[in-house]
PDB file of C-alpha atoms in Angstrom:
ATOM      1  CA  MET A   1      51.890  31.618  23.342  1.00 43.00           C
ATOM      2  CA  ARG A   2      50.001  33.623  20.543  1.00 40.00           C
ATOM      3  CA  SER A   3      51.981  31.778  18.074  1.00 43.00           C
ATOM      4  CA  THR A   4      50.872  28.399  19.585  1.00 41.00           C
ATOM      5  CA  HIS A   5      47.226  29.292  19.479  1.00 42.00           C
ATOM      6  CA  THR A   6      47.407  30.674  16.059  1.00 39.00           C
ATOM      7  CA  LEU A   7      49.128  27.253  14.852  1.00 34.00           C
ATOM      8  CA  ILE A   8      46.163  25.172  16.741  1.00 36.00           C
ATOM      9  CA  ALA A   9      43.681  27.403  15.289  1.00 38.00           C
ATOM     10  CA  ALA A  10      44.986  26.531  11.862  1.00 37.00           C
ATOM     11  CA  LEU A  11      45.350  22.718  11.952  1.00 34.00           C
ATOM     12  CA  SER A  12      42.020  22.715  13.299  1.00 39.00           C
ATOM     13  CA  LEU A  13      40.451  24.418  10.311  1.00 34.00           C
ATOM     14  CA  PHE A  14      42.767  22.683   8.063  1.00 32.00           C
ATOM     15  CA  THR A  15      41.232  19.536   9.505  1.00 34.00           C
ATOM     16  CA  CYS A  16      37.870  20.491   9.461  1.00 38.00           C
ATOM     17  CA  LEU A  17      38.087  21.453   5.684  1.00 33.00           C
ATOM     18  CA  TYR A  18      39.668  18.124   5.068  1.00 33.00           C
ATOM     19  CA  VAL A  19      36.900  16.379   6.702  1.00 34.00           C
ATOM     20  CA  ASN A  20      34.154  18.277   4.850  1.00 36.00           C
ATOM     21  CA  ALA A  21      36.172  17.773   1.849  1.00 33.00           C
ATOM     22  CA  GLU A  22      36.147  13.845   2.117  1.00 34.00           C
ATOM     23  CA  ASN A  23      32.641  13.754   2.725  1.00 37.00           C
ATOM     24  CA  ASP A  24      31.484  16.233  -0.188  1.00 40.00           C
ATOM     25  CA  GLY A  25      33.323  13.607  -2.228  1.00 42.00           C
ATOM     26  CA  ASP A  26      30.898  10.956  -1.072  1.00 47.00           C
ATOM     27  CA  LYS A  27      27.881  12.852  -2.032  1.00 60.00           C
ATOM     28  CA  GLN A  28      26.374  12.371  -5.532  1.00 76.00           C
ATOM     29  CA  VAL A  29      26.209  15.711  -7.730  1.00 87.00           C
ATOM     30  CA  LEU A  30      22.985  17.166  -7.588  1.00 95.00           C
ATOM     31  CA  TYR A  31      22.107  19.287 -10.534  1.00 94.00           C
ATOM     32  CA  SER A  32      19.090  21.526 -10.531  1.00 93.00           C
ATOM     33  CA  ASN A  33      15.523  20.099  -9.800  1.00 96.00           C
ATOM     34  CA  GLU A  34      16.984  16.867  -8.518  1.00 98.00           C
ATOM     35  CA  GLN A  35      16.702  14.998  -5.018  1.00 97.00           C
ATOM     36  CA  GLN A  36      18.229  11.860  -3.792  1.00 97.00           C
ATOM     37  CA  ILE A  37      15.545   9.402  -3.721  1.00 98.00           C
ATOM     38  CA  GLU A  38      15.735   5.325  -2.952  1.00 98.00           C
ATOM     39  CA  PHE A  39      14.474   3.638  -6.216  1.00 98.00           C
ATOM     40  CA  GLN A  40      12.206   0.236  -5.365  1.00 98.00           C
ATOM     41  CA  ALA A  41      11.704  -1.934  -8.242  1.00 97.00           C
ATOM     42  CA  ASN A  42       8.853  -4.320  -8.653  1.00 96.00           C
ATOM     43  CA  SER A  43      10.909  -7.161  -7.531  1.00 96.00           C
ATOM     44  CA  GLY A  44      11.434  -5.316  -4.347  1.00 97.00           C
ATOM     45  CA  GLU A  45      15.009  -4.639  -4.757  1.00 97.00           C
ATOM     46  CA  THR A  46      16.347  -0.994  -3.853  1.00 97.00           C
ATOM     47  CA  THR A  47      18.735   1.233  -5.218  1.00 98.00           C
ATOM     48  CA  ASP A  48      20.137   4.859  -4.561  1.00 96.00           C
ATOM     49  CA  ALA A  49      18.752   7.198  -7.300  1.00 98.00           C
ATOM     50  CA  ILE A  50      18.255  10.899  -7.957  1.00 98.00           C
ATOM     51  CA  ALA A  51      14.949  12.098  -8.831  1.00 98.00           C
ATOM     52  CA  GLY A  52      15.084  15.076 -11.706  1.00 98.00           C
ATOM     53  CA  HIS A  53      13.037  17.084 -13.720  1.00 98.00           C
ATOM     54  CA  LEU A  54      13.649  19.768 -16.516  1.00 97.00           C
ATOM     55  CA  TRP A  55      11.158  22.206 -18.638  1.00 98.00           C
ATOM     56  CA  VAL A  56      10.957  22.622 -21.896  1.00 98.00           C
ATOM     57  CA  PRO A  57       9.165  24.418 -24.488  1.00 98.00           C
ATOM     58  CA  GLU A  58       5.784  22.267 -25.379  1.00 98.00           C
ATOM     59  CA  ASN A  59       6.238  23.468 -28.944  1.00 98.00           C
ATOM     60  CA  ARG A  60       9.672  25.229 -30.226  1.00 97.00           C
ATOM     61  CA  ASN A  61       8.217  26.218 -33.260  1.00 97.00           C
ATOM     62  CA  ASN A  62       5.750  28.341 -31.596  1.00 96.00           C
ATOM     63  CA  PRO A  63       7.467  31.527 -30.031  1.00 95.00           C
ATOM     64  CA  LYS A  64       4.575  31.668 -27.431  1.00 95.00           C
ATOM     65  CA  SER A  65       4.688  28.099 -26.290  1.00 97.00           C
ATOM     66  CA  LYS A  66       3.956  27.446 -22.806  1.00 96.00           C
ATOM     67  CA  LYS A  67       6.832  25.548 -20.955  1.00 97.00           C
ATOM     68  CA  ILE A  68       6.062  21.776 -19.952  1.00 97.00           C
ATOM     69  CA  ARG A  69       7.697  19.204 -17.347  1.00 98.00           C
ATOM     70  CA  ILE A  70       9.746  16.469 -18.289  1.00 97.00           C
ATOM     71  CA  ASN A  71      10.616  13.788 -15.652  1.00 98.00           C
ATOM     72  CA  TYR A  72      13.397  11.163 -15.439  1.00 98.00           C
ATOM     73  CA  VAL A  73      15.247   9.053 -12.593  1.00 98.00           C
ATOM     74  CA  ARG A  74      19.122   8.945 -12.865  1.00 98.00           C
ATOM     75  CA  PHE A  75      21.090   6.244 -11.568  1.00 98.00           C
ATOM     76  CA  PRO A  76      24.907   7.404 -10.512  1.00 97.00           C
ATOM     77  CA  ALA A  77      27.564   5.746 -12.078  1.00 96.00           C
ATOM     78  CA  THR A  78      29.443   3.234  -9.953  1.00 94.00           C
ATOM     79  CA  GLY A  79      32.530   2.503 -12.198  1.00 86.00           C
ATOM     80  CA  ASN A  80      35.927   4.416 -11.879  1.00 86.00           C
ATOM     81  CA  ASN A  81      35.745   5.349 -15.859  1.00 81.00           C
ATOM     82  CA  LYS A  82      32.807   7.517 -15.828  1.00 87.00           C
ATOM     83  CA  GLY A  83      31.674   8.031 -19.594  1.00 94.00           C
ATOM     84  CA  SER A  84      28.750   9.913 -20.996  1.00 96.00           C
ATOM     85  CA  PRO A  85      25.205   9.444 -19.507  1.00 98.00           C
ATOM     86  CA  ILE A  86      23.186   6.718 -20.996  1.00 98.00           C
ATOM     87  CA  VAL A  87      19.735   7.722 -21.601  1.00 98.00           C
ATOM     88  CA  TYR A  88      17.193   5.271 -21.833  1.00 97.00           C
ATOM     89  CA  LEU A  89      14.273   6.094 -24.761  1.00 95.00           C
ATOM     90  CA  SER A  90      11.123   3.782 -24.051  1.00 94.00           C
ATOM     91  CA  GLY A  91       9.302   2.673 -27.119  1.00 86.00           C
ATOM     92  CA  GLY A  92       5.784   2.229 -27.461  1.00 78.00           C
ATOM     93  CA  PRO A  93       4.934   4.903 -28.612  1.00 77.00           C
ATOM     94  CA  GLY A  94       4.155   6.201 -25.109  1.00 86.00           C
ATOM     95  CA  GLY A  95       6.062   3.840 -22.821  1.00 91.00           C
ATOM     96  CA  SER A  96       7.421   5.126 -19.558  1.00 95.00           C
ATOM     97  CA  GLY A  97      11.161   4.757 -19.157  1.00 96.00           C
ATOM     98  CA  ILE A  98      10.803   5.166 -15.292  1.00 97.00           C
ATOM     99  CA  ALA A  99       8.582   2.141 -14.994  1.00 97.00           C
ATOM    100  CA  THR A 100      10.411   0.306 -17.383  1.00 96.00           C
ATOM    101  CA  ALA A 101      13.560   0.716 -14.954  1.00 97.00           C
ATOM    102  CA  LYS A 102      11.285  -1.066 -12.302  1.00 97.00           C
ATOM    103  CA  TRP A 103      10.746  -4.014 -14.379  1.00 95.00           C
ATOM    104  CA  ARG A 104      12.795  -7.100 -15.735  1.00 93.00           C
ATOM    105  CA  ARG A 105      15.194  -4.359 -17.213  1.00 95.00           C
ATOM    106  CA  PHE A 106      16.131  -3.335 -13.815  1.00 97.00           C
ATOM    107  CA  PRO A 107      19.471  -5.758 -13.356  1.00 97.00           C
ATOM    108  CA  LEU A 108      20.470  -3.989 -16.776  1.00 96.00           C
ATOM    109  CA  PHE A 109      19.872  -0.310 -15.673  1.00 97.00           C
ATOM    110  CA  GLN A 110      22.176  -1.325 -12.736  1.00 97.00           C
ATOM    111  CA  ALA A 111      24.687  -3.029 -14.608  1.00 96.00           C
ATOM    112  CA  LEU A 112      25.391  -0.102 -17.270  1.00 97.00           C
ATOM    113  CA  ARG A 113      26.227   2.227 -14.152  1.00 97.00           C
ATOM    114  CA  GLU A 114      29.567   0.530 -14.686  1.00 96.00           C
ATOM    115  CA  PHE A 115      29.961   2.767 -17.382  1.00 96.00           C
ATOM    116  CA  GLY A 116      28.140   6.080 -16.526  1.00 97.00           C
ATOM    117  CA  ASP A 117      25.141   7.795 -15.110  1.00 97.00           C
ATOM    118  CA  VAL A 118      22.033   5.952 -16.480  1.00 98.00           C
ATOM    119  CA  VAL A 119      18.918   7.918 -17.240  1.00 98.00           C
ATOM    120  CA  ALA A 120      15.639   6.451 -16.974  1.00 98.00           C
ATOM    121  CA  LEU A 121      13.626   9.076 -19.207  1.00 98.00           C
ATOM    122  CA  ASP A 122      10.048   9.685 -19.602  1.00 97.00           C
ATOM    123  CA  GLN A 123       9.628  11.499 -22.616  1.00 96.00           C
ATOM    124  CA  ARG A 124       6.912  14.299 -23.182  1.00 96.00           C
ATOM    125  CA  GLY A 125       3.743  13.411 -22.641  1.00 94.00           C
ATOM    126  CA  THR A 126       4.144  10.045 -21.106  1.00 95.00           C
ATOM    127  CA  GLY A 127       4.702   8.295 -17.668  1.00 94.00           C
ATOM    128  CA  GLN A 128       5.491  10.664 -14.892  1.00 96.00           C
ATOM    129  CA  SER A 129       6.073  13.620 -17.102  1.00 96.00           C
ATOM    130  CA  GLU A 130       3.610  16.578 -17.788  1.00 92.00           C
ATOM    131  CA  GLN A 131       0.507  14.731 -19.851  1.00 88.00           C
ATOM    132  CA  ALA A 132      -2.583  15.604 -21.322  1.00 87.00           C
ATOM    133  CA  ALA A 133      -5.951  13.912 -19.988  1.00 88.00           C
ATOM    134  CA  PRO A 134      -6.332  10.623 -21.379  1.00 90.00           C
ATOM    135  CA  CYS A 135      -8.828  10.829 -24.709  1.00 91.00           C
ATOM    136  CA  VAL A 136     -11.336   8.104 -25.076  1.00 89.00           C
ATOM    137  CA  SER A 137     -13.269   8.950 -28.650  1.00 91.00           C
ATOM    138  CA  SER A 138     -16.742   7.971 -28.831  1.00 92.00           C
ATOM    139  CA  GLU A 139     -16.147   6.294 -32.333  1.00 91.00           C
ATOM    140  CA  HIS A 140     -16.741   2.422 -32.707  1.00 88.00           C
ATOM    141  CA  ILE A 141     -16.126  -0.200 -35.414  1.00 88.00           C
ATOM    142  CA  ALA A 142     -18.478  -2.596 -35.197  1.00 84.00           C
ATOM    143  CA  LEU A 143     -17.192  -6.321 -34.694  1.00 86.00           C
ATOM    144  CA  ASN A 144     -20.240  -8.014 -35.660  1.00 89.00           C
ATOM    145  CA  SER A 145     -20.372  -6.983 -39.281  1.00 88.00           C
ATOM    146  CA  VAL A 146     -18.127  -6.310 -42.247  1.00 91.00           C
ATOM    147  CA  THR A 147     -16.180  -3.041 -42.226  1.00 90.00           C
ATOM    148  CA  THR A 148     -14.199  -1.920 -45.436  1.00 93.00           C
ATOM    149  CA  GLU A 149     -10.809  -0.107 -44.983  1.00 94.00           C
ATOM    150  CA  ALA A 150     -12.401   2.984 -45.983  1.00 95.00           C
ATOM    151  CA  GLN A 151     -14.738   3.032 -43.114  1.00 93.00           C
ATOM    152  CA  ILE A 152     -12.119   2.069 -40.870  1.00 93.00           C
ATOM    153  CA  ALA A 153      -9.680   4.825 -42.120  1.00 95.00           C
ATOM    154  CA  ASP A 154     -12.700   7.452 -41.942  1.00 95.00           C
ATOM    155  CA  ARG A 155     -13.624   6.229 -38.065  1.00 93.00           C
ATOM    156  CA  TYR A 156      -9.856   6.779 -37.153  1.00 94.00           C
ATOM    157  CA  ARG A 157      -9.764  10.401 -38.767  1.00 96.00           C
ATOM    158  CA  LYS A 158     -12.855  11.180 -36.839  1.00 96.00           C
ATOM    159  CA  ALA A 159     -11.517   9.721 -33.648  1.00 95.00           C
ATOM    160  CA  ALA A 160      -8.285  11.720 -33.996  1.00 94.00           C
ATOM    161  CA  LEU A 161     -10.106  14.944 -34.503  1.00 96.00           C
ATOM    162  CA  GLU A 162     -12.364  14.257 -31.483  1.00 96.00           C
ATOM    163  CA  CYS A 163      -9.512  14.106 -29.480  1.00 95.00           C
ATOM    164  CA  PHE A 164      -7.608  16.854 -30.968  1.00 94.00           C
ATOM    165  CA  THR A 165     -10.520  19.111 -30.454  1.00 95.00           C
ATOM    166  CA  GLN A 166     -10.561  17.510 -26.513  1.00 94.00           C
ATOM    167  CA  TRP A 167      -6.526  18.233 -26.020  1.00 93.00           C
ATOM    168  CA  LYS A 168      -6.680  21.710 -27.707  1.00 93.00           C
ATOM    169  CA  SER A 169      -9.516  22.547 -24.917  1.00 93.00           C
ATOM    170  CA  GLN A 170      -7.290  21.483 -22.087  1.00 92.00           C
ATOM    171  CA  ASP A 171      -4.752  23.908 -24.082  1.00 93.00           C
ATOM    172  CA  ILE A 172      -2.522  21.422 -25.366  1.00 95.00           C
ATOM    173  CA  ASP A 173      -0.386  22.162 -28.197  1.00 96.00           C
ATOM    174  CA  ILE A 174      -0.795  18.835 -30.108  1.00 93.00           C
ATOM    175  CA  TYR A 175       1.825  19.542 -32.759  1.00 95.00           C
ATOM    176  CA  GLY A 176       4.369  19.689 -30.161  1.00 96.00           C
ATOM    177  CA  TYR A 177       4.310  15.965 -29.735  1.00 94.00           C
ATOM    178  CA  ASN A 178       6.477  14.276 -32.304  1.00 93.00           C
ATOM    179  CA  THR A 179       9.981  12.879 -32.789  1.00 93.00           C
ATOM    180  CA  GLU A 180      11.882  16.285 -33.527  1.00 96.00           C
ATOM    181  CA  GLN A 181      10.631  18.056 -30.223  1.00 97.00           C
ATOM    182  CA  ASN A 182      11.666  14.493 -28.544  1.00 96.00           C
ATOM    183  CA  ALA A 183      15.114  14.875 -29.958  1.00 96.00           C
ATOM    184  CA  LEU A 184      15.559  18.468 -28.807  1.00 98.00           C
ATOM    185  CA  ASP A 185      14.182  17.619 -25.338  1.00 98.00           C
ATOM    186  CA  ILE A 186      17.413  15.422 -25.049  1.00 98.00           C
ATOM    187  CA  ASN A 187      19.346  17.914 -25.920  1.00 98.00           C
ATOM    188  CA  ASP A 188      18.239  19.988 -23.230  1.00 98.00           C
ATOM    189  CA  LEU A 189      18.392  16.952 -20.923  1.00 98.00           C
ATOM    190  CA  ARG A 190      22.336  16.923 -22.271  1.00 98.00           C
ATOM    191  CA  LYS A 191      22.780  20.516 -21.215  1.00 97.00           C
ATOM    192  CA  HIS A 192      20.905  20.061 -18.001  1.00 97.00           C
ATOM    193  CA  LEU A 193      23.273  17.192 -16.781  1.00 97.00           C
ATOM    194  CA  LYS A 194      26.281  19.444 -18.062  1.00 96.00           C
ATOM    195  CA  ALA A 195      27.383  16.540 -20.523  1.00 97.00           C
ATOM    196  CA  ASP A 196      29.220  16.825 -23.530  1.00 97.00           C
ATOM    197  CA  LYS A 197      27.213  14.313 -24.980  1.00 97.00           C
ATOM    198  CA  VAL A 198      24.769  11.596 -23.919  1.00 98.00           C
ATOM    199  CA  SER A 199      24.590   7.926 -25.219  1.00 97.00           C
ATOM    200  CA  LEU A 200      20.728   6.709 -26.274  1.00 96.00           C
ATOM    201  CA  TRP A 201      19.817   3.346 -25.380  1.00 95.00           C
ATOM    202  CA  GLY A 202      16.950   1.574 -26.748  1.00 87.00           C
ATOM    203  CA  SER A 203      15.502  -1.938 -27.424  1.00 75.00           C
ATOM    204  CA  LEU A 204      13.881  -3.595 -30.254  1.00 63.00           C
ATOM    205  CA  THR A 205      12.196  -6.182 -28.099  1.00 59.00           C
ATOM    206  CA  ALA A 206       9.790  -5.944 -25.512  1.00 50.00           C
ATOM    207  CA  ALA A 207      10.800  -9.365 -24.060  1.00 46.00           C
ATOM    208  CA  ILE A 208      14.053  -8.222 -22.411  1.00 44.00           C
TER     209      ILE A 208
END
């Protein structure tokens, strides 16, 4: 009798573990700071997606740099032959990858899922990622009189200095917002997603 009970218990445990394993396989893999969401395009179409973020140094050249938040939306791969994550880099500069995924490129984002996870990245200082308050300079260029190239350049320098001072007062390290730091952010994202490499995706035209 004891052996029969033991056998039934073992079979029940095996069945439970087997079902749980099947259910786990249906779930999307979540990395740290990620949660499943329903992503809605501006067309009204929706799809499963994962919202995530990571923390990176604002300026890696400054040992005392604070951390800033980088946000992204990840569309999990749907194909059988999953390749490296495909990271979309929005242009501008200052464009939002997440916002781009909601517009006319939404079908393209979804089609690329056949080849790997597709990541709509908001690069540092853009979109949903942590960013400084907008700066509107007090400098103006008269439109009703002739302005020389030197005068325009001078206005731009003064405007840049004014915004630099304003952002510095907000504890923003302006020297951390450049292509080098963006590239290192992508490498940190690669590590965050536990990927050996990533494929970068961009476009030369805003009409697509």
